[in-house]
XYZ file of C-alpha atoms in Angstrom:
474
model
C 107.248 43.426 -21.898
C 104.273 45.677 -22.163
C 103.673 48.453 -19.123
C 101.048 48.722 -17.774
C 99.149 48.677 -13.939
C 97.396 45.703 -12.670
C 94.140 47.266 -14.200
C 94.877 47.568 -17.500
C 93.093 44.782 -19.124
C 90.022 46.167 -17.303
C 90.769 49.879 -18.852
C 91.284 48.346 -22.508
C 87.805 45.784 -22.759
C 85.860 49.515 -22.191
C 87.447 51.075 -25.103
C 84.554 52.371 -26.292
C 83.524 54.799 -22.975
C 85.691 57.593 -22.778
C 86.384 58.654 -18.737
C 85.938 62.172 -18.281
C 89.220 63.973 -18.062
C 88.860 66.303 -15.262
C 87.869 62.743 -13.392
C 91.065 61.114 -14.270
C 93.341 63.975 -13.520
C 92.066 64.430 -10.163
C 91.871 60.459 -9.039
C 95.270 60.396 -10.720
C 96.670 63.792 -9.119
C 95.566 62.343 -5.622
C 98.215 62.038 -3.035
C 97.154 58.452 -2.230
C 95.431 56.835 -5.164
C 94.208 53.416 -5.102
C 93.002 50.559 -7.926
C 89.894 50.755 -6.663
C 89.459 54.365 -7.073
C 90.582 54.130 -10.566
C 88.423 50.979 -11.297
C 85.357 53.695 -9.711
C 86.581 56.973 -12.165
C 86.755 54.834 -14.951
C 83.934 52.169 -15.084
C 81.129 54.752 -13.205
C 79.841 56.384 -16.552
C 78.923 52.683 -17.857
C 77.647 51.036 -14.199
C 73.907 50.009 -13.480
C 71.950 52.061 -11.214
C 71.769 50.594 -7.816
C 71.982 51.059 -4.054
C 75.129 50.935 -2.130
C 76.375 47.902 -0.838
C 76.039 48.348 3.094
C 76.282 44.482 4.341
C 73.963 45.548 7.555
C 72.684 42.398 7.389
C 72.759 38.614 5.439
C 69.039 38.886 4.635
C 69.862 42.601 3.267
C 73.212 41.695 1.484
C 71.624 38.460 -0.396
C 68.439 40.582 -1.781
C 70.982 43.387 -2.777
C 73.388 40.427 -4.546
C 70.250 38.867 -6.016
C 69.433 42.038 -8.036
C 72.823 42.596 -8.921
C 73.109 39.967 -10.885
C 69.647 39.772 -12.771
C 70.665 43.480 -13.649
C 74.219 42.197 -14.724
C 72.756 39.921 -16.875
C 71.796 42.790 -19.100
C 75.319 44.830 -19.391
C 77.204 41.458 -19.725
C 75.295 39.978 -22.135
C 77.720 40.371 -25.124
C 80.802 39.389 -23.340
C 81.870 35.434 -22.632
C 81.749 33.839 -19.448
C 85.435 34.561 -18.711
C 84.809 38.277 -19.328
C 81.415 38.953 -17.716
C 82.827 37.474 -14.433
C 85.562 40.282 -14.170
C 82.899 42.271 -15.203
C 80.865 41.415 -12.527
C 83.656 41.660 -9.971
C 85.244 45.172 -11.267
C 81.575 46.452 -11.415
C 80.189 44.910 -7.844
C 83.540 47.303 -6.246
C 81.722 50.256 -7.770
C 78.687 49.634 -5.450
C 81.057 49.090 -1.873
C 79.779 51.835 0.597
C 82.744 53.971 2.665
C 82.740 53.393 6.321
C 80.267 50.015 6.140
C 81.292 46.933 7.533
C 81.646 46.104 3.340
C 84.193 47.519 2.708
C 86.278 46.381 5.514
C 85.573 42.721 4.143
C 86.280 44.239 0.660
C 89.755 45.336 1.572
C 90.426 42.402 3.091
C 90.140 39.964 0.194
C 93.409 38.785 -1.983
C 93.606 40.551 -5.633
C 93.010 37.077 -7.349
C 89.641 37.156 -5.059
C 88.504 40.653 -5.854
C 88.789 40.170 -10.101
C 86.275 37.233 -9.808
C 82.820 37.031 -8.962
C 82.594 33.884 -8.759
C 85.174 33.709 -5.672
C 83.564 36.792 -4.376
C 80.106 34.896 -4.403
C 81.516 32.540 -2.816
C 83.410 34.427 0.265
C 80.458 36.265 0.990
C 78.181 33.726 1.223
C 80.629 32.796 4.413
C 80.725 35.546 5.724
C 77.015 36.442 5.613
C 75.421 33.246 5.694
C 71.741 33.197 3.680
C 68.777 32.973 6.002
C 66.771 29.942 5.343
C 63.554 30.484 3.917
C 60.240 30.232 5.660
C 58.701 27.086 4.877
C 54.945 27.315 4.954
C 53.998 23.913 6.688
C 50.754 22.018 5.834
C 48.806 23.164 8.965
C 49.283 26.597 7.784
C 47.704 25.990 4.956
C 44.942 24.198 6.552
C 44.286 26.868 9.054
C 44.329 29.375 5.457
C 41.664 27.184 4.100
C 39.146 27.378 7.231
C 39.346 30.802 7.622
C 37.769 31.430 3.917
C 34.135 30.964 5.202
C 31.853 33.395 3.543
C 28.514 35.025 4.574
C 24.876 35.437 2.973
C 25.720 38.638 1.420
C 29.234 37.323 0.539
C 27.892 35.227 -2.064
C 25.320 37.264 -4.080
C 27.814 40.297 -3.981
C 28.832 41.599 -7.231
C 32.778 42.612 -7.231
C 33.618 45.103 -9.837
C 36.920 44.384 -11.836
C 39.645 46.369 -12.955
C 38.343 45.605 -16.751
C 35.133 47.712 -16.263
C 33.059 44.408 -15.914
C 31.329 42.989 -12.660
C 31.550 39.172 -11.252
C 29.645 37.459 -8.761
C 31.189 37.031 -5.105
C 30.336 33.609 -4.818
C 32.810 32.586 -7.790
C 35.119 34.646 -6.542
C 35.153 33.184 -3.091
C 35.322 29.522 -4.455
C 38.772 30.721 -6.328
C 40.501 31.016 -3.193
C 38.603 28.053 -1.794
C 40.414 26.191 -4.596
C 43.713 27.813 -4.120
C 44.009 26.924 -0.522
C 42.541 23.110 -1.110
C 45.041 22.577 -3.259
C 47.986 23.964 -1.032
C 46.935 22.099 2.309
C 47.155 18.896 0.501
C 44.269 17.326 1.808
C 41.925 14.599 0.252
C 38.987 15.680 -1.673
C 36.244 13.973 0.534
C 37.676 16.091 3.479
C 37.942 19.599 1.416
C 34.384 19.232 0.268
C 33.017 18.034 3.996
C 34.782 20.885 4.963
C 33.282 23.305 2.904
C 29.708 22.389 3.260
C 29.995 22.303 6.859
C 31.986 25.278 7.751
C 33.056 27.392 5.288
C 29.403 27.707 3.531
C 26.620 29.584 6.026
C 24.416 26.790 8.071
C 21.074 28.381 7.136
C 21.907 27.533 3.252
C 21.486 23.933 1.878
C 21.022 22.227 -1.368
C 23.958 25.110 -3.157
C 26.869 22.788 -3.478
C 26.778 18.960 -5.043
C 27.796 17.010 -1.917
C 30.284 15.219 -3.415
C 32.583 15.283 -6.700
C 35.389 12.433 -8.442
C 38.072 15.448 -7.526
C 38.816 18.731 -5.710
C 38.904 20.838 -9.418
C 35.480 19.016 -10.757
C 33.550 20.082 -7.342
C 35.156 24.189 -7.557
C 34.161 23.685 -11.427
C 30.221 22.874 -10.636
C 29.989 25.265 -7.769
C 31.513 28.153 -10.126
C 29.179 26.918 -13.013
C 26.044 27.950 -10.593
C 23.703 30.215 -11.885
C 22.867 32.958 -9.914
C 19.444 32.677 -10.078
C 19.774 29.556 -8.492
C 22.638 31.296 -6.156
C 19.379 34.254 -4.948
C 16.615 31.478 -4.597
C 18.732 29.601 -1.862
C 20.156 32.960 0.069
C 16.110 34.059 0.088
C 14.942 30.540 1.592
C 18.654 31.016 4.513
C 16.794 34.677 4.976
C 13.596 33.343 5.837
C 14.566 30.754 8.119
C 16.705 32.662 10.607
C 14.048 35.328 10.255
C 11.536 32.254 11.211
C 14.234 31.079 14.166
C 14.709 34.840 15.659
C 10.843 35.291 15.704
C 10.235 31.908 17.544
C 13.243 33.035 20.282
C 11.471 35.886 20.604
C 8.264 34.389 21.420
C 9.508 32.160 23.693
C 11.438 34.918 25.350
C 8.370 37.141 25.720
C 6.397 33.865 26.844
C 9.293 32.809 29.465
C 8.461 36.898 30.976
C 4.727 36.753 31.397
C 5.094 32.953 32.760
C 7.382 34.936 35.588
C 5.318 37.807 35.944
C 2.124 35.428 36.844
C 4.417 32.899 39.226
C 5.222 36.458 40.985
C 1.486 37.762 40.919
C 0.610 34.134 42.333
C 3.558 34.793 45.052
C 2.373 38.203 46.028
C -1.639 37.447 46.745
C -0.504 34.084 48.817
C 1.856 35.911 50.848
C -0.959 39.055 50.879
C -3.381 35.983 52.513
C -1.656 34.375 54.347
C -1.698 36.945 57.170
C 1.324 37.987 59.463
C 4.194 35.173 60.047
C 7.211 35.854 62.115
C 10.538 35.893 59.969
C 12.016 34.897 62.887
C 11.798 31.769 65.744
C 10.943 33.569 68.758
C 13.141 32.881 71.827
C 12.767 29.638 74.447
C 9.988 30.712 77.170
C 8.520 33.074 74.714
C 4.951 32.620 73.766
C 3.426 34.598 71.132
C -0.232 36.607 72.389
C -3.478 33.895 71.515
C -6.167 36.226 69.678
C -8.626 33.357 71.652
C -7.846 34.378 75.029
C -11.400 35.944 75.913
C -12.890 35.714 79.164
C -15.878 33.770 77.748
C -13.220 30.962 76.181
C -11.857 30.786 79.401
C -14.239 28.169 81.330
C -15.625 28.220 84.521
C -13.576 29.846 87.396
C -11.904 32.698 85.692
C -11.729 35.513 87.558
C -10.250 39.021 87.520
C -6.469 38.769 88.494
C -6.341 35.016 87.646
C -3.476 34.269 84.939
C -5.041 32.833 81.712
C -4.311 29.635 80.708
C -2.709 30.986 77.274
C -1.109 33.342 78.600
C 0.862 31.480 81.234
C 4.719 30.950 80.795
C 5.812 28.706 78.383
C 7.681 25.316 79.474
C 11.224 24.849 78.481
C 11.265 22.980 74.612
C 8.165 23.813 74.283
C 6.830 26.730 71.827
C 3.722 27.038 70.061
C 3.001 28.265 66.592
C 1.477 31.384 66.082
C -1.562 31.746 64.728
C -1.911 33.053 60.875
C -5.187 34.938 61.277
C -7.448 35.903 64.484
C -10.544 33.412 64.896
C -14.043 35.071 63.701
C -16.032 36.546 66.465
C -18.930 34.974 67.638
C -22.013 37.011 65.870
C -24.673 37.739 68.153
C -27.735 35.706 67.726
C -30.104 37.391 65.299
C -33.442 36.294 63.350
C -30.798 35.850 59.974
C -28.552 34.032 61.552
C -30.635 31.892 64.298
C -31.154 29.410 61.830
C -27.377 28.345 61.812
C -25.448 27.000 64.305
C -24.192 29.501 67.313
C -20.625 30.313 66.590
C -20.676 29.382 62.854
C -19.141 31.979 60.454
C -21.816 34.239 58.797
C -21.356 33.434 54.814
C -19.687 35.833 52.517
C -22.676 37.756 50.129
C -21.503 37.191 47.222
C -22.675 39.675 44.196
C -23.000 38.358 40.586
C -20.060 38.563 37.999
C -20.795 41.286 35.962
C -21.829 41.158 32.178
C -18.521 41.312 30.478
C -19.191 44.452 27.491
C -19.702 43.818 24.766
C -17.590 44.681 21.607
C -18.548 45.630 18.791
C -16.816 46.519 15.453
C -17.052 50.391 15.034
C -18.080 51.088 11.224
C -15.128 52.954 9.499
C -15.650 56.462 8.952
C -18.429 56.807 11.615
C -18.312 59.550 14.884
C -16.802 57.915 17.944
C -19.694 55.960 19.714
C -20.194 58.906 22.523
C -20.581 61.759 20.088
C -22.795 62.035 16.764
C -25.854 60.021 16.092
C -26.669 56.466 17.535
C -28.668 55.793 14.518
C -26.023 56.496 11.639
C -23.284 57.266 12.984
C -22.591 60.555 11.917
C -24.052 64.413 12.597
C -25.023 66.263 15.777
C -28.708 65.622 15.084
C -31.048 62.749 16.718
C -31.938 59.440 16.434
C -35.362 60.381 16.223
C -34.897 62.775 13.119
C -31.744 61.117 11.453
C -32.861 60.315 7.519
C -29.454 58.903 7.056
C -28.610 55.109 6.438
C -29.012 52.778 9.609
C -26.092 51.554 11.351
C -26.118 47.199 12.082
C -28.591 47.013 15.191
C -25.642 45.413 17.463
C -23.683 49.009 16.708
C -26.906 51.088 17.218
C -27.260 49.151 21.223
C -23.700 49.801 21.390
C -23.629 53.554 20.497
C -26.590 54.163 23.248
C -24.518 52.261 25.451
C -21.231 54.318 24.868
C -23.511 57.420 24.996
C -25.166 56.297 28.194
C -21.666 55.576 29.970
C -20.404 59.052 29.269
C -23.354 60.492 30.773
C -23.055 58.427 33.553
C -19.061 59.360 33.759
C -19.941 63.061 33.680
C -22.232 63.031 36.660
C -21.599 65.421 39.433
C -18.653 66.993 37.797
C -18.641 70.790 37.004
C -20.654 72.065 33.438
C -20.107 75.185 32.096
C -23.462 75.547 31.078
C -25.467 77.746 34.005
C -28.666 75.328 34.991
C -31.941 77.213 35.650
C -32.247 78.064 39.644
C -34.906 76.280 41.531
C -37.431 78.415 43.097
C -36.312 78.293 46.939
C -32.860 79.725 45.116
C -34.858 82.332 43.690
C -36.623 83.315 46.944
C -33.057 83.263 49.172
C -31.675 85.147 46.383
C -34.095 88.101 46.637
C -34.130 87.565 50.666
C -30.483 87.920 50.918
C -28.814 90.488 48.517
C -27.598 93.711 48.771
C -29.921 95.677 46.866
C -32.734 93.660 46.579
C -32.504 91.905 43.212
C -31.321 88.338 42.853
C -28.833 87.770 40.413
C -30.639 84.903 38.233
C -32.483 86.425 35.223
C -35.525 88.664 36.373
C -38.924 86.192 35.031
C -40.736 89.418 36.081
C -40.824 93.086 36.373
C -40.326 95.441 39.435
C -41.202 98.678 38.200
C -44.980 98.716 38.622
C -45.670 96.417 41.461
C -45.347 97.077 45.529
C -43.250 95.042 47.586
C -45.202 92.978 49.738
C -47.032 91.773 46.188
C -43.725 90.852 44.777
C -43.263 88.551 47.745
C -46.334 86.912 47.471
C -45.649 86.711 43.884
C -42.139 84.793 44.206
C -44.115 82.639 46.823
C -46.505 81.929 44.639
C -44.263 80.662 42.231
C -41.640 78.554 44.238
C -44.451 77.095 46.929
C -47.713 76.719 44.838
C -50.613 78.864 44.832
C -51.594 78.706 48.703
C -48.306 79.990 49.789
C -49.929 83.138 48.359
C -52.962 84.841 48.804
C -54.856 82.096 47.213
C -54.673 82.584 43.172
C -51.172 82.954 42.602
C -51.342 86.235 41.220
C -49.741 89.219 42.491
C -52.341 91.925 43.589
């Protein structure tokens, strides 16, 4: 009978890697040496790279088992199905964590258990159950295929690819469009309904054919679009919500002078209508009558007598103010003694005035108050202007424009000094300080007497027979 440990066969199929020695001698000289630390010194050099085996959690442990055996497939590829089982199992105790819950279900197992994956695949699939995959259900893949709608911009887009080359968004989108159609499951009539009525924009018609044998034939017509034809229909969307904004606008700015007149109407009623108590006035109260006048009063009024409007009130009974006082009663007159005593005088009433009229300045003329009123242009006058004449209608209009700013400018202050009227000339000389007025002299003092100057300035401001007769000074 052959010695040997329980490991042996293991040791013998990996003839061909060589443990390291210092490895062995210390594993062997180890006070408490186990198989599974011998199976670890002498099958690491040849073991996959991989994580440690934790078992955390089932959804962890099955992802880790998973990729142990698609990387198993590799190493165990020359061996027979016997064989690459224990090699499985010898090389899956290489990968047990110390100190995780794994291990304490690894020492736990039988050694019959332990040298076959197959029973090892099977215990721990009991003892971490797999979760059960999340089942996409066909609503979810409804709801997917309404949420691909796409925009204007969306569809004349061009997406650059990883190739170097460019492709239009609208092809793209209709890829996924396809995608999900085909996942929800639905019939084609409903997946192409669909799409024209919520997934495409509502401003665009006449892109898509409205209906197709199948679901692939109607993505294959909309991705054979030119996109010629793709720009011509986003252009024609453009211009009709640019069409529907203007026309809320309009109505908007429409609906805001409507309510500015209705409060302009409110405001000169109410401004007519005179005073009108907010309130009711109290029982017994009655409200001053504007008509109580001695004269209104009838025969046998008298001083101290209580008028008949102003007596008190009966109980339930209250009279309405008046809105406005009554009209006075004009005194008879020549202009009015034709009409009937008492009878309102009539409102004078003054002709509407001429509405101006406008008239189309001529482009690169002087404004109408400045310049020329013949042509337009220069400082000079109409009467000596040699240039081209304006339209007569523009010509009335200039003289107009130049008459109202004449008009305009009437009594206000001009810094050009008027010439002094003669009594200003006189009170001038009367009343200064030393003699001389302070307009410009129109004659000189140097060779004439006083009392001729006088007679001189009086001659001048009054005529000649303020003087001494000939309006000369002697």
């Amino acid at each position: 009978m052959a010695l040997g440990t329980p490991f042996t066969p293991l040791i013998r199929q990996r003839r061909n890697s060589t443990p390291d020695p210092a490895t062995l001698a210390r594993v062997e000289a180890a006070p408490q040496a186990s198989p599974l630390d011998l199976v670890t010194a002498v099958l690491a050099p040849t073991a996959p790279i991989m994580p440690p085996f934790n078992g955390t959690s089932p959804a962890e442990v099955h992802t880790w088992v998973d990729t142990f055996e698609k990387v198993m497939i590799h190493h165990s590829s020359h061996l027979t199905a016997k064989a690459g089982d224990k090699h499985r199992a010898s090389t899956f105790a290489l990968y047990i964590a110390r100190g995780t819950p794994a291990e304490i279900w690894w020492r736990g197992l039988g050694p019959a258990v332990q040298e076959s994956w197959a029973q090892i695949r099977a215990v721990l699939n009991v003892k971490w159950v797999c979760p059960e995959p999340e089942v996409t259900k066909t609503l979810d893949y409804w709801r997917d295929f309404n949420s691909l709608k796409v925009t204007l911009d969306d569809l004349v887009r061009l997406i650059p690819l990883s190739t170097g080359g460019v492709r239009w968004g609208y092809r793209d989108w209709i890829d996924k469009v396809e995608a999900a159609g085909e996942a929800s499951g639905s019939a084609p009539d409903v997946l192409i309904a669909t799409v024209i009525a919520s997934l495409l924009p509502a401003d665009i018609t006449n892109l898509v054919p409205p209906a197709a044998p199948d679901w692939p034939t109607f993505c294959a017509m909309v991705r054979s679009l030119l996109p010629e034809t793709v720009k011509e229909r986003v252009r024609e969307a453009r211009e009709k919500i640019a069409q529907r904004e203007a026309t809320a606008l309009l109505l908007e700015r429409t609906k805001e002078i409507e309510q500015r007149l209705a409060e302009q109407e409110q405001r000169h009623a109410a401004r007519g209508r005179g005073y009108v108590p907010s309130q009711t006035p109290p029982p017994g109260y009655r409200p001053r009558d504007h008509s109580s006048s001695p004269r209104r009063q009838g025969d046998g009024w008298f001083f101290g007598a209580v008028p008949a409007s102003n007596a008190p009130a009966t109980p339930g009974r209250q009279r309405i103010p008046a809105q406005r006082p009554p009209s006075p009663t004009p005194s008879p007159t020549p202009l009015n003694m034709q009409r009937p005593l008492g009878s309102p005088a009539p409102i004078p009433t003054t002709p509407q005035r001429r509405p101006r009229e406008q008239v189309p300045q001529t482009p690169g003329t002087l404004p109408g108050a400045v310049g020329c009123t013949r042509c337009g242009m220069g400082e000079h006058s109409q009467y000596t202007c040699m240039g081209k004449p304006l339209p007569e209608a523009e010509q009335r209009w200039r003289e107009g424009e130049r008459r109202r700013a004449y008009q305009s400018a009437r009594g206000t202050y001009s810094a050009q000094q008027r010439t002094p009227h003669a009594q200003q000339l006189v009170d001038a000389y009367y009343y200064s300080d030393d003699g001389n007025s302070d307009y410009p002299a129109v004659y000189s003092l140097n060779d004439a007497d006083e009392d001729d100057e006088l007679d001189f300035v009086r001659g001048i401001a009054y005529g000649a027979d303020q003087g001494n007769g000939d309006g000369v000074a002697h």
